[in-house]
Short mmCIF file of C-alpha atoms and ligand atoms in Angstrom, two decimals:
data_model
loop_
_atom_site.label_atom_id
_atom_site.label_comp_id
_atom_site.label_asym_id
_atom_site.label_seq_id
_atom_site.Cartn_x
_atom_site.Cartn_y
_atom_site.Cartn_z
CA UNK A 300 -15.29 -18.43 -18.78
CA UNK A 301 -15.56 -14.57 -17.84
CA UNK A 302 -12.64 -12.67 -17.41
CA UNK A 303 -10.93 -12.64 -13.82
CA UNK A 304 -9.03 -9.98 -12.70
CA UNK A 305 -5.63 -11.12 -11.69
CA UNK A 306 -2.96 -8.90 -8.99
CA UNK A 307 -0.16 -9.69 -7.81
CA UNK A 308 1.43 -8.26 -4.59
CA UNK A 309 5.45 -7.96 -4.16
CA UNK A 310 5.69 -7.64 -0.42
CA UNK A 311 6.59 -9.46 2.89
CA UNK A 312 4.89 -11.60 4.81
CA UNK A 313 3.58 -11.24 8.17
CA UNK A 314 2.95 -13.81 10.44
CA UNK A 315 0.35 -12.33 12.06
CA UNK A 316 -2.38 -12.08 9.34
CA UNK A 317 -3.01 -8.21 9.16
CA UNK A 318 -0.57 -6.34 7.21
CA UNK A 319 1.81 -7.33 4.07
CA UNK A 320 1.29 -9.93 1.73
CA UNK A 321 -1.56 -11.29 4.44
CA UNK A 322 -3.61 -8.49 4.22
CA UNK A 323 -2.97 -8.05 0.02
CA UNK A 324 -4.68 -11.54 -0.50
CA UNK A 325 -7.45 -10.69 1.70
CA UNK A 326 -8.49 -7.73 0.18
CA UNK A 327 -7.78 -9.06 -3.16
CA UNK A 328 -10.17 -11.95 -2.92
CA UNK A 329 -12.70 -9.37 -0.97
CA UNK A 330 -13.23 -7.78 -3.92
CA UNK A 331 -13.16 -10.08 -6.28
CA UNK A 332 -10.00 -10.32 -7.50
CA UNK A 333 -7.31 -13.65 -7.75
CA UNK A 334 -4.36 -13.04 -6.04
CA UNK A 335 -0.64 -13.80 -6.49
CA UNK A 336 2.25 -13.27 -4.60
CA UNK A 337 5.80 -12.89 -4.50
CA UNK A 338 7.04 -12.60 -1.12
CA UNK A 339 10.57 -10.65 -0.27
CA UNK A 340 10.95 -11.07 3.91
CA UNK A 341 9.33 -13.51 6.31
CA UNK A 342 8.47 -11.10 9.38
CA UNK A 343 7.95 -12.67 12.35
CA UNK A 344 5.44 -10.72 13.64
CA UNK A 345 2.14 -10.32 15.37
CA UNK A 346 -0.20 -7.56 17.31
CA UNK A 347 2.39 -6.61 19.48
CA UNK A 348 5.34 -6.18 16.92
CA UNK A 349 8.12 -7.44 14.44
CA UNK A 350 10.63 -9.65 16.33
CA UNK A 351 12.17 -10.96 13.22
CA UNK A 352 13.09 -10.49 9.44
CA UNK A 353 14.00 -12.60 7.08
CA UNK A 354 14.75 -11.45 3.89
CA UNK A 355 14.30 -13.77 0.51
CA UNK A 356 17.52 -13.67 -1.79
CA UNK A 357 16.85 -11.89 -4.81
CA UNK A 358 16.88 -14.76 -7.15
CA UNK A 359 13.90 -16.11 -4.76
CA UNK A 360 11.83 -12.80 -5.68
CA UNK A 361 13.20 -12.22 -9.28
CA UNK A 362 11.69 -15.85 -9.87
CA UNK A 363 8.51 -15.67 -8.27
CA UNK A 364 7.62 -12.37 -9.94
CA UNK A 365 8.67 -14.30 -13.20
CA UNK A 366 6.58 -17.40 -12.66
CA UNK A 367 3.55 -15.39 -11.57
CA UNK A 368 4.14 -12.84 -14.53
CA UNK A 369 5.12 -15.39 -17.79
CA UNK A 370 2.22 -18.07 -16.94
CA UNK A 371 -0.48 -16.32 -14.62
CA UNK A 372 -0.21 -12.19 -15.63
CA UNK A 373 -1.39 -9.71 -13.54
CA UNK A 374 -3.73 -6.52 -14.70
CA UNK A 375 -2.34 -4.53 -11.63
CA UNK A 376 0.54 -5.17 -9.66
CA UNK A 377 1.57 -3.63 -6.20
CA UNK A 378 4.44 -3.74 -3.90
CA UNK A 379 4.47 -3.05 -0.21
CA UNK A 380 7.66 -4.12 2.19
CA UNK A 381 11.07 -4.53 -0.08
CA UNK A 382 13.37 -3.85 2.77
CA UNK A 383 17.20 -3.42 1.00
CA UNK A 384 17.98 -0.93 -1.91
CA UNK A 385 18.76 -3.93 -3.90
CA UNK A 386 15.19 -5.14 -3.89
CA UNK A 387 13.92 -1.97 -5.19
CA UNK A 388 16.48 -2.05 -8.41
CA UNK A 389 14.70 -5.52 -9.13
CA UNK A 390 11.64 -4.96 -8.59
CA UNK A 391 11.71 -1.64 -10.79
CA UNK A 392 13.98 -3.85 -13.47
CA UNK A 393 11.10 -6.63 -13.30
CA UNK A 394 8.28 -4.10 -13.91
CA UNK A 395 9.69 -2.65 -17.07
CA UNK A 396 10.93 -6.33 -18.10
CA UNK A 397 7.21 -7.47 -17.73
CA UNK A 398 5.73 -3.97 -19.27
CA UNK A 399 3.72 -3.37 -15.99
CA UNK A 400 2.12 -0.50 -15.96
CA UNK A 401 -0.72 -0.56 -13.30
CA UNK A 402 1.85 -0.64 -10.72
CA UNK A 403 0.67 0.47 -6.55
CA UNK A 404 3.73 1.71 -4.82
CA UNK A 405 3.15 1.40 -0.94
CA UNK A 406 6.27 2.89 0.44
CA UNK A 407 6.33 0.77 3.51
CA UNK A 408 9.00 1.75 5.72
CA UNK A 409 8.04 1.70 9.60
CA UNK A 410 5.46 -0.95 10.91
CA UNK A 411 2.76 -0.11 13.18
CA UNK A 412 4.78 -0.92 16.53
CA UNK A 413 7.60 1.26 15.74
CA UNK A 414 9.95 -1.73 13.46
CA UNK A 415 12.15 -0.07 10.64
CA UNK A 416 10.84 -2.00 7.32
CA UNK A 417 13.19 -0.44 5.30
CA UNK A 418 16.86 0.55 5.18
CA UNK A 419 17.88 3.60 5.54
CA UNK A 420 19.63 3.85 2.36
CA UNK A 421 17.12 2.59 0.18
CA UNK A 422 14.45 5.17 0.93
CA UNK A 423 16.33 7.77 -1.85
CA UNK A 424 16.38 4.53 -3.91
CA UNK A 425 12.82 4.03 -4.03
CA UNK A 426 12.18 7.55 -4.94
CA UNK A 427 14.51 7.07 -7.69
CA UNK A 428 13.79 4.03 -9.54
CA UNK A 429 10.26 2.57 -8.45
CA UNK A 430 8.29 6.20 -7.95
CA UNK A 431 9.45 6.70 -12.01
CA UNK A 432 7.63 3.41 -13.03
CA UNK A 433 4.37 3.77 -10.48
CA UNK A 434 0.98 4.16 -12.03
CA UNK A 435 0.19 5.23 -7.97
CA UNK A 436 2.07 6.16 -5.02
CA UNK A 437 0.49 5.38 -1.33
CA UNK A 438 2.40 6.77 1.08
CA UNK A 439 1.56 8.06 4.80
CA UNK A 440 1.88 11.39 6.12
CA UNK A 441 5.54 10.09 7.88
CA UNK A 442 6.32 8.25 4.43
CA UNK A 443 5.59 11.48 2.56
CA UNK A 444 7.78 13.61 4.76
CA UNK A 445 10.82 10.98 4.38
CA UNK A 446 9.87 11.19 0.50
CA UNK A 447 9.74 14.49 -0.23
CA UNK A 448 12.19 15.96 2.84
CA UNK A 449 9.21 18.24 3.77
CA UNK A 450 7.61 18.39 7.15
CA UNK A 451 3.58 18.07 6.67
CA UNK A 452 1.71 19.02 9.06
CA UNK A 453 -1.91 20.09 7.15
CA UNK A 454 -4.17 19.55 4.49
CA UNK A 455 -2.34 22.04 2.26
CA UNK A 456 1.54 20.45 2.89
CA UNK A 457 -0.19 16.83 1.96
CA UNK A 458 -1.45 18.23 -1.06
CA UNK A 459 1.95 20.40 -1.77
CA UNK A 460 3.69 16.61 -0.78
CA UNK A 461 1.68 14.68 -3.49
CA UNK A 462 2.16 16.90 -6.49
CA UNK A 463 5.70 17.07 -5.78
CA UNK A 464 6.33 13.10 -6.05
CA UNK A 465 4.24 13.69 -9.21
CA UNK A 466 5.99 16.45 -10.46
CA UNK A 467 9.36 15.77 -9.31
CA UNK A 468 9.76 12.34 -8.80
CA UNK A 469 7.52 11.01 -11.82
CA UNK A 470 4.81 9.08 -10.07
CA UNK A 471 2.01 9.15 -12.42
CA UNK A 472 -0.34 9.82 -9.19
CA UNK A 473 0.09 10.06 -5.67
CA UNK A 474 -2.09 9.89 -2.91
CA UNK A 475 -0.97 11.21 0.86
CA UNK A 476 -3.12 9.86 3.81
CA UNK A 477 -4.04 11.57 6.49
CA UNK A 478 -4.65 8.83 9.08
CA UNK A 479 -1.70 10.17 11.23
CA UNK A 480 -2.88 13.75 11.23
CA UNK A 481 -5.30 15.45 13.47
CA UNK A 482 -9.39 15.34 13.60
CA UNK A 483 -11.26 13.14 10.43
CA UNK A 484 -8.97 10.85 8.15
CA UNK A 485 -8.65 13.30 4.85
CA UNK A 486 -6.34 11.32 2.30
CA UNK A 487 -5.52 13.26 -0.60
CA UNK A 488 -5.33 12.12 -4.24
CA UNK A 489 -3.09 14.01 -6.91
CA UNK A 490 -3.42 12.76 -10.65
CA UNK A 491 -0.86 14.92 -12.40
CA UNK A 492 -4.02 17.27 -13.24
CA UNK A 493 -6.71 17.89 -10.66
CA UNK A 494 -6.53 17.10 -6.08
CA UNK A 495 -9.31 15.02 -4.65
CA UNK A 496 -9.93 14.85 -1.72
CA UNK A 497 -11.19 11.63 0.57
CA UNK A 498 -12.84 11.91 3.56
CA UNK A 499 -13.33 9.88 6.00
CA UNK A 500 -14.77 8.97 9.95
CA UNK A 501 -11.95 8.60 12.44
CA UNK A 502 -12.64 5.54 14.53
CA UNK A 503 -10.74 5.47 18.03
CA UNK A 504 -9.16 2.02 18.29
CA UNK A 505 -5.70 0.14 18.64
CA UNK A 506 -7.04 -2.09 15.55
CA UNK A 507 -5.22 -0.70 12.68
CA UNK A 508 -2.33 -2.77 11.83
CA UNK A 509 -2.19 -3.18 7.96
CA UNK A 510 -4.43 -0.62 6.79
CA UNK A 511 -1.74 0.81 4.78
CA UNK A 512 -1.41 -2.42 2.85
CA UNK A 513 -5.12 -3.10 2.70
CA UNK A 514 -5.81 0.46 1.26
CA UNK A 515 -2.87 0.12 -1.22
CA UNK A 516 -4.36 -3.50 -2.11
CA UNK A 517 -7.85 -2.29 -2.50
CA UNK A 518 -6.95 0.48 -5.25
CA UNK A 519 -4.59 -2.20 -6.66
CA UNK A 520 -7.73 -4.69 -7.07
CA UNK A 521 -9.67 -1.41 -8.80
CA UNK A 522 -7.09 -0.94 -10.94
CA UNK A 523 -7.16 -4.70 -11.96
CA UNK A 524 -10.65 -4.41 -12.99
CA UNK A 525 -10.30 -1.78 -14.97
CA UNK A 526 -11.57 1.15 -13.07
CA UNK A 527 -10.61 4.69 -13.79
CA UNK A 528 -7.79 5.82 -10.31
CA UNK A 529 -10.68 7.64 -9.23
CA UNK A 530 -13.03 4.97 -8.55
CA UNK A 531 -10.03 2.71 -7.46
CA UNK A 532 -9.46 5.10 -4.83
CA UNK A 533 -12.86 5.72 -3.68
CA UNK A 534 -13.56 2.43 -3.58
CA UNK A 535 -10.14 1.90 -1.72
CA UNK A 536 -10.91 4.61 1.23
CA UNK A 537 -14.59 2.68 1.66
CA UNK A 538 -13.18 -0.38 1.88
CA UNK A 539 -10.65 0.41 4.96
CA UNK A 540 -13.03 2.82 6.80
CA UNK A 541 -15.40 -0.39 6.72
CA UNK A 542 -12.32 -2.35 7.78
CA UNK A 543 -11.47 0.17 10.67
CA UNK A 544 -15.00 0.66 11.59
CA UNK A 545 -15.69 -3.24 12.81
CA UNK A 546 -12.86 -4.29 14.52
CA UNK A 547 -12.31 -8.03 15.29
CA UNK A 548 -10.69 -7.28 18.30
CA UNK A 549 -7.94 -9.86 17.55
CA UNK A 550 -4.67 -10.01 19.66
CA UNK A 551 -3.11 -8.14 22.47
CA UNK A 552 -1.89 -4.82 20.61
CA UNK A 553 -2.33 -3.41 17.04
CA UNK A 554 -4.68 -5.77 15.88
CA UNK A 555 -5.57 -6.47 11.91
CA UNK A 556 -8.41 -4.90 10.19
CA UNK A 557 -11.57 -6.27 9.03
CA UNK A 558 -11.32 -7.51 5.91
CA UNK A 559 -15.03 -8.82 5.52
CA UNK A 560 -16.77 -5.53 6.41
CA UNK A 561 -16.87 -4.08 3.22
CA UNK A 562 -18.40 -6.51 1.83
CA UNK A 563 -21.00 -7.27 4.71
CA UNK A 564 -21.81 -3.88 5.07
CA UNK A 565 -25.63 -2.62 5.03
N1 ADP B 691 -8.62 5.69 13.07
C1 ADP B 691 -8.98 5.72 11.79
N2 ADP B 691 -10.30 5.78 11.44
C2 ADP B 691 -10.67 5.79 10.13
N3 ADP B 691 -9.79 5.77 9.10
C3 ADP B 691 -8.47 5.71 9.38
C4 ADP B 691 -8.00 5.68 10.72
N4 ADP B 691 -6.62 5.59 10.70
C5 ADP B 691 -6.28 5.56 9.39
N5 ADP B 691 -7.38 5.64 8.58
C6 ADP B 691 -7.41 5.56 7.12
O1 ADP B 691 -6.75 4.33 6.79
C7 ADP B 691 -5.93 4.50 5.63
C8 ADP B 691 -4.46 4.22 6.00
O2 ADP B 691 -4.06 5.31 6.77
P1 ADP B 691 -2.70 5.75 7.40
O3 ADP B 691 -2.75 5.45 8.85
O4 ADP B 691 -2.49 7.19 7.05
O5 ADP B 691 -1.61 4.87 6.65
P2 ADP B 691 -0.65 3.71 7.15
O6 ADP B 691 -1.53 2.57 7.57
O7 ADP B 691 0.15 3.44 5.93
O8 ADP B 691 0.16 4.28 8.29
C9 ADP B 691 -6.21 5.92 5.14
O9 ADP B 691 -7.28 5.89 4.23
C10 ADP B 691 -6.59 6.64 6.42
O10 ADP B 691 -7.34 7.81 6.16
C1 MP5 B 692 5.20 -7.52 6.32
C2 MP5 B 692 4.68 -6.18 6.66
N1 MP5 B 692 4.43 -5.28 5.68
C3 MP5 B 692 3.94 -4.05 5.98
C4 MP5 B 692 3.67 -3.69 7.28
C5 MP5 B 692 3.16 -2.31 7.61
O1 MP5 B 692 1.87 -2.34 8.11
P1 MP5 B 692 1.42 -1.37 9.31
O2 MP5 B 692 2.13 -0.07 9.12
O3 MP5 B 692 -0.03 -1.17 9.11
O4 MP5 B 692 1.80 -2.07 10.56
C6 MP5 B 692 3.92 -4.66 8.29
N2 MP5 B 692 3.69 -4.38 9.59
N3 MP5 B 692 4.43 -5.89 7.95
#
Protein backbone atom coordinates (compact mmCIF):
# COMPACT_ATOMS: atom_id res chain seq x y z
CA UNK A 1 0.00 0.00 0.00
CA UNK A 2 1.53 3.59 -0.81
CA UNK A 3 1.72 6.01 1.73
CA UNK A 4 -1.44 8.34 2.33
CA UNK A 5 -1.18 11.53 3.64
CA UNK A 6 -3.29 11.90 6.68
CA UNK A 7 -4.67 15.74 8.30
CA UNK A 8 -6.61 16.35 10.70
CA UNK A 9 -8.66 19.60 11.20
CA UNK A 10 -9.60 20.96 14.90
CA UNK A 11 -12.43 23.28 14.04
CA UNK A 12 -16.28 23.77 14.08
CA UNK A 13 -18.72 22.67 12.07
CA UNK A 14 -20.92 24.48 9.83
CA UNK A 15 -24.08 23.47 8.77
CA UNK A 16 -24.02 24.96 5.72
CA UNK A 17 -21.19 23.11 3.86
CA UNK A 18 -18.70 26.02 3.03
CA UNK A 19 -16.54 27.04 5.78
CA UNK A 20 -15.08 25.08 9.03
CA UNK A 21 -14.61 21.59 9.39
CA UNK A 22 -16.99 21.30 5.98
CA UNK A 23 -14.82 23.01 3.89
CA UNK A 24 -11.34 21.26 5.66
CA UNK A 25 -12.61 17.76 4.43
CA UNK A 26 -13.33 19.02 1.10
CA UNK A 27 -10.22 20.38 0.32
CA UNK A 28 -8.48 17.67 2.05
CA UNK A 29 -9.86 14.92 -0.10
CA UNK A 30 -9.44 17.50 -3.25
CA UNK A 31 -6.08 17.10 -3.04
CA UNK A 32 -5.54 13.97 -2.13
CA UNK A 33 -5.32 13.83 1.25
CA UNK A 34 -7.55 11.58 4.14
CA UNK A 35 -9.13 13.64 6.43
CA UNK A 36 -9.93 13.60 10.16
CA UNK A 37 -11.68 15.69 12.35
CA UNK A 38 -12.24 16.84 15.68
CA UNK A 39 -14.99 19.16 15.89
CA UNK A 40 -15.23 21.99 18.87
CA UNK A 41 -18.86 23.97 18.08
CA UNK A 42 -21.86 22.91 16.03
CA UNK A 43 -22.76 26.33 14.15
CA UNK A 44 -25.91 26.52 12.92
CA UNK A 45 -25.33 28.25 10.02
CA UNK A 46 -25.84 28.77 6.34
CA UNK A 47 -25.34 31.54 3.35
CA UNK A 48 -27.02 34.05 5.14
CA UNK A 49 -25.31 33.68 8.66
CA UNK A 50 -24.60 31.95 12.11
CA UNK A 51 -27.86 31.71 14.13
CA UNK A 52 -26.43 29.32 16.58
CA UNK A 53 -23.34 27.88 18.50
CA UNK A 54 -22.86 25.09 20.20
CA UNK A 55 -19.80 24.49 21.74
CA UNK A 56 -18.37 20.69 22.44
CA UNK A 57 -17.11 20.25 26.17
CA UNK A 58 -13.55 19.94 26.27
CA UNK A 59 -13.35 16.35 27.17
CA UNK A 60 -15.45 15.87 23.73
CA UNK A 61 -12.41 17.62 21.77
CA UNK A 62 -9.48 16.46 24.07
CA UNK A 63 -10.81 12.86 23.06
CA UNK A 64 -11.36 13.16 19.55
CA UNK A 65 -7.96 14.75 18.94
CA UNK A 66 -6.69 11.66 21.01
CA UNK A 67 -8.49 8.96 19.09
CA UNK A 68 -7.62 10.51 15.73
CA UNK A 69 -3.91 11.14 16.95
CA UNK A 70 -2.98 7.53 19.01
CA UNK A 71 -4.63 5.16 16.18
CA UNK A 72 -4.95 7.23 12.82
CA UNK A 73 -1.83 10.11 13.06
CA UNK A 74 -1.83 12.99 11.16
CA UNK A 75 1.38 14.45 9.02
CA UNK A 76 -0.18 18.03 9.33
CA UNK A 77 -2.68 19.20 11.57
CA UNK A 78 -4.74 22.54 11.46
CA UNK A 79 -7.19 24.32 13.55
CA UNK A 80 -9.73 26.86 12.48
CA UNK A 81 -12.86 27.98 14.92
CA UNK A 82 -11.96 27.18 18.86
CA UNK A 83 -14.27 29.77 20.19
CA UNK A 84 -13.36 30.02 24.32
CA UNK A 85 -9.77 30.67 25.73
CA UNK A 86 -10.07 27.34 27.25
CA UNK A 87 -10.07 25.56 23.92
CA UNK A 88 -6.98 27.16 22.85
CA UNK A 89 -4.95 25.95 26.23
CA UNK A 90 -6.03 22.33 24.98
CA UNK A 91 -5.55 22.41 21.86
CA UNK A 92 -1.91 23.94 22.31
CA UNK A 93 -1.48 21.21 25.41
CA UNK A 94 -2.66 18.40 22.81
CA UNK A 95 -0.18 19.51 20.10
CA UNK A 96 2.89 19.30 22.24
CA UNK A 97 1.36 16.03 23.99
CA UNK A 98 1.12 14.48 20.41
CA UNK A 99 4.65 16.18 19.18
CA UNK A 100 2.77 17.98 16.28
CA UNK A 101 4.72 19.98 14.53
CA UNK A 102 3.11 20.72 11.07
CA UNK A 103 0.52 22.61 12.80
CA UNK A 104 -1.93 25.49 10.40
CA UNK A 105 -3.18 28.10 12.75
CA UNK A 106 -6.33 29.80 11.11
CA UNK A 107 -7.17 32.45 13.58
CA UNK A 108 -10.85 32.38 12.92
CA UNK A 109 -12.55 34.95 14.77
CA UNK A 110 -15.48 36.78 12.75
CA UNK A 111 -17.55 34.75 10.11
CA UNK A 112 -18.35 36.05 6.82
CA UNK A 113 -21.86 37.64 7.85
CA UNK A 114 -20.52 39.61 10.62
CA UNK A 115 -20.89 36.47 13.72
CA UNK A 116 -18.12 36.80 16.51
CA UNK A 117 -16.33 33.16 16.35
CA UNK A 118 -14.29 33.87 19.06
CA UNK A 119 -14.33 35.43 22.52
CA UNK A 120 -13.06 38.33 23.17
CA UNK A 121 -10.73 37.22 25.74
CA UNK A 122 -9.23 34.47 24.05
CA UNK A 123 -7.83 36.39 21.10
CA UNK A 124 -4.49 37.42 23.50
CA UNK A 125 -4.73 33.69 24.37
CA UNK A 126 -4.23 32.44 21.03
CA UNK A 127 -1.36 34.67 20.43
CA UNK A 128 0.10 33.32 23.48
CA UNK A 129 -0.04 29.70 23.53
CA UNK A 130 -1.06 28.31 19.96
CA UNK A 131 1.01 31.09 17.67
CA UNK A 132 4.30 29.59 19.89
CA UNK A 133 3.57 25.96 18.68
CA UNK A 134 2.38 26.89 14.82
CA UNK A 135 4.49 25.63 11.99
CA UNK A 136 2.03 28.50 10.00
CA UNK A 137 -0.14 31.26 10.89
CA UNK A 138 -3.22 32.25 8.38
CA UNK A 139 -4.70 35.09 9.42
CA UNK A 140 -6.75 37.95 7.47
CA UNK A 141 -5.95 41.44 7.15
CA UNK A 142 -8.80 42.14 10.24
CA UNK A 143 -7.27 38.97 12.11
CA UNK A 144 -3.78 40.43 11.70
CA UNK A 145 -4.73 43.83 13.02
CA UNK A 146 -6.53 42.16 16.22
CA UNK A 147 -3.14 40.04 16.41
CA UNK A 148 -0.64 42.31 16.25
CA UNK A 149 -2.70 45.69 17.61
CA UNK A 150 -1.56 47.39 14.33
CA UNK A 151 -3.85 48.97 11.83
CA UNK A 152 -2.87 47.55 8.14
CA UNK A 153 -3.86 49.20 5.60
CA UNK A 154 -1.03 48.24 2.61
CA UNK A 155 1.21 45.88 1.24
CA UNK A 156 4.07 47.11 3.45
CA UNK A 157 1.90 47.02 7.10
CA UNK A 158 0.88 43.19 5.97
CA UNK A 159 4.34 42.44 5.52
CA UNK A 160 5.49 44.57 8.82
CA UNK A 161 2.19 42.40 10.47
CA UNK A 162 3.62 38.93 9.47
CA UNK A 163 7.19 39.23 10.62
CA UNK A 164 6.04 40.54 13.78
CA UNK A 165 3.85 37.30 14.75
CA UNK A 166 7.10 35.62 13.61
CA UNK A 167 9.34 37.60 15.44
CA UNK A 168 7.39 38.40 18.38
CA UNK A 169 4.93 35.97 18.87
CA UNK A 170 7.00 32.77 17.68
CA UNK A 171 5.02 31.54 14.73
CA UNK A 172 7.47 29.72 12.72
CA UNK A 173 5.74 31.47 9.51
CA UNK A 174 3.00 33.64 8.90
CA UNK A 175 1.14 34.51 6.04
CA UNK A 176 -1.32 37.85 5.94
CA UNK A 177 -4.02 37.85 3.14
CA UNK A 178 -5.00 40.48 1.38
CA UNK A 179 -8.51 39.50 0.26
CA UNK A 180 -10.02 42.40 2.37
CA UNK A 181 -7.73 45.05 0.98
CA UNK A 182 -8.06 47.10 -2.10
CA UNK A 183 -7.44 46.17 -6.03
CA UNK A 184 -5.82 42.27 -6.76
CA UNK A 185 -5.78 39.69 -3.76
CA UNK A 186 -1.81 39.99 -2.69
CA UNK A 187 -1.37 37.52 0.39
CA UNK A 188 1.90 37.73 1.86
CA UNK A 189 4.10 34.89 3.16
CA UNK A 190 6.88 35.50 5.93
CA UNK A 191 9.19 32.40 6.77
CA UNK A 192 11.33 33.79 9.55
CA UNK A 193 13.97 34.55 6.60
CA UNK A 194 12.78 35.85 3.25
CA UNK A 195 8.65 37.69 2.18
CA UNK A 196 6.86 36.15 -0.73
CA UNK A 197 4.56 37.44 -2.15
CA UNK A 198 1.13 35.76 -3.77
CA UNK A 199 -0.77 37.23 -6.22
CA UNK A 200 -3.78 36.78 -7.24
CA UNK A 201 -7.16 37.83 -9.68
CA UNK A 202 -9.90 39.49 -7.66
CA UNK A 203 -13.19 37.97 -8.70
CA UNK A 204 -16.38 40.20 -7.87
CA UNK A 205 -18.88 37.89 -6.19
CA UNK A 206 -20.91 37.31 -2.85
CA UNK A 207 -19.48 33.54 -3.09
CA UNK A 208 -16.75 33.53 -0.63
CA UNK A 209 -17.82 32.04 2.52
CA UNK A 210 -15.01 29.66 3.79
CA UNK A 211 -12.17 30.62 1.80
CA UNK A 212 -10.27 31.30 4.84
CA UNK A 213 -10.65 27.71 5.94
CA UNK A 214 -10.22 26.26 2.49
CA UNK A 215 -6.89 28.23 1.98
CA UNK A 216 -5.68 27.28 5.52
CA UNK A 217 -6.76 23.52 4.61
CA UNK A 218 -5.09 23.52 1.30
CA UNK A 219 -1.48 24.51 2.74
CA UNK A 220 -2.36 22.10 5.60
CA UNK A 221 -2.86 19.14 2.89
CA UNK A 222 0.78 20.46 1.29
CA UNK A 223 2.25 20.27 4.34
CA UNK A 224 0.91 16.64 4.83
CA UNK A 225 2.58 15.56 1.77
CA UNK A 226 5.59 16.71 2.48
CA UNK A 227 6.01 19.84 0.50
CA UNK A 228 8.43 22.55 1.37
CA UNK A 229 5.78 25.96 2.99
CA UNK A 230 6.52 27.38 -0.21
CA UNK A 231 4.90 25.05 -2.45
CA UNK A 232 2.15 24.46 0.27
CA UNK A 233 1.32 27.94 -0.11
CA UNK A 234 1.43 28.31 -3.73
CA UNK A 235 -0.41 25.52 -4.19
CA UNK A 236 -2.85 26.85 -1.41
CA UNK A 237 -3.49 30.46 -3.19
CA UNK A 238 -4.23 28.31 -6.69
CA UNK A 239 -6.44 26.25 -5.18
CA UNK A 240 -8.92 29.10 -3.69
CA UNK A 241 -8.54 31.52 -6.67
CA UNK A 242 -9.86 28.34 -8.68
CA UNK A 243 -12.42 27.99 -5.90
CA UNK A 244 -13.44 31.79 -6.09
CA UNK A 245 -13.21 31.89 -9.76
CA UNK A 246 -16.28 29.22 -10.49
CA UNK A 247 -18.80 29.90 -8.19
CA UNK A 248 -21.67 27.39 -7.61
CA UNK A 249 -23.94 29.97 -6.98
CA UNK A 250 -25.36 28.08 -3.95
CA UNK A 251 -27.75 29.82 -1.42
CA UNK A 252 -29.22 33.19 -0.86
CA UNK A 253 -26.06 35.16 0.59
CA UNK A 254 -22.33 34.31 1.09
CA UNK A 255 -22.31 31.24 -0.66
CA UNK A 256 -19.38 28.35 -0.33
CA UNK A 257 -16.56 28.07 -2.66
CA UNK A 258 -15.82 25.63 -5.25
CA UNK A 259 -14.11 23.01 -4.03
CA UNK A 260 -13.83 20.91 -7.37
CA UNK A 261 -12.31 23.69 -9.53
CA UNK A 262 -8.92 23.13 -8.82
CA UNK A 263 -8.91 20.06 -9.71
CA UNK A 264 -11.14 20.42 -12.96
CA UNK A 265 -9.32 23.19 -14.08
CA UNK A 266 -7.82 23.35 -17.81
N1 LIG B 1 -12.72 38.20 -4.45
C1 LIG B 1 -11.62 37.46 -4.43
N2 LIG B 1 -11.05 37.03 -5.59
C2 LIG B 1 -9.93 36.25 -5.58
N3 LIG B 1 -9.29 35.88 -4.45
C3 LIG B 1 -9.80 36.27 -3.26
C4 LIG B 1 -10.98 37.07 -3.18
N4 LIG B 1 -11.28 37.29 -1.86
C5 LIG B 1 -10.32 36.63 -1.15
N5 LIG B 1 -9.42 36.03 -1.99
C6 LIG B 1 -8.31 35.17 -1.59
O1 LIG B 1 -8.87 34.14 -0.77
C7 LIG B 1 -8.01 33.83 0.32
C8 LIG B 1 -8.75 34.14 1.64
O2 LIG B 1 -8.81 35.52 1.73
P1 LIG B 1 -9.32 36.52 2.82
O3 LIG B 1 -10.64 37.05 2.38
O4 LIG B 1 -8.26 37.55 3.01
O5 LIG B 1 -9.45 35.65 4.14
P2 LIG B 1 -10.70 35.17 5.00
O6 LIG B 1 -11.51 34.28 4.12
O7 LIG B 1 -10.04 34.48 6.14
O8 LIG B 1 -11.43 36.43 5.41
C9 LIG B 1 -6.76 34.67 0.10
O9 LIG B 1 -5.84 33.92 -0.67
C10 LIG B 1 -7.28 35.86 -0.69
O10 LIG B 1 -6.26 36.51 -1.41
C1 LIG C 1 -17.62 26.88 11.64
C2 LIG C 1 -17.02 28.04 10.94
N1 LIG C 1 -15.68 28.19 10.93
C3 LIG C 1 -15.12 29.24 10.28
C4 LIG C 1 -15.90 30.18 9.63
C5 LIG C 1 -15.26 31.37 8.95
O1 LIG C 1 -15.43 31.32 7.57
P1 LIG C 1 -15.74 32.65 6.73
O2 LIG C 1 -14.97 33.77 7.37
O3 LIG C 1 -15.18 32.39 5.38
O4 LIG C 1 -17.20 32.84 6.79
C6 LIG C 1 -17.30 29.99 9.65
N2 LIG C 1 -18.13 30.86 9.04
N3 LIG C 1 -17.84 28.92 10.32
Amino acid sequence: MSFIPKALTIAGSDSGGGAGIQADLKTFQMLDVFGTTAITAITVQNTLGVTGIYDVPLEGIAGQIDAVMTDIGADAVKTGMLSQPAVIELVAAKVKEHGITRLVVDPVMIAKGGASLLAEEAKTVLRRVLLPVAALVTPNVPEAEVLTGREISSLEEMKIAARQIVEEYGACAAVVKGGHMEGPPVDVLYDGTDFLLLEGVRYETRHTHGTGCTFSAAAAAGLAKGESLEQAVKTAKAFITCAIRDELGIGQGHGPTNHWAYSRRG
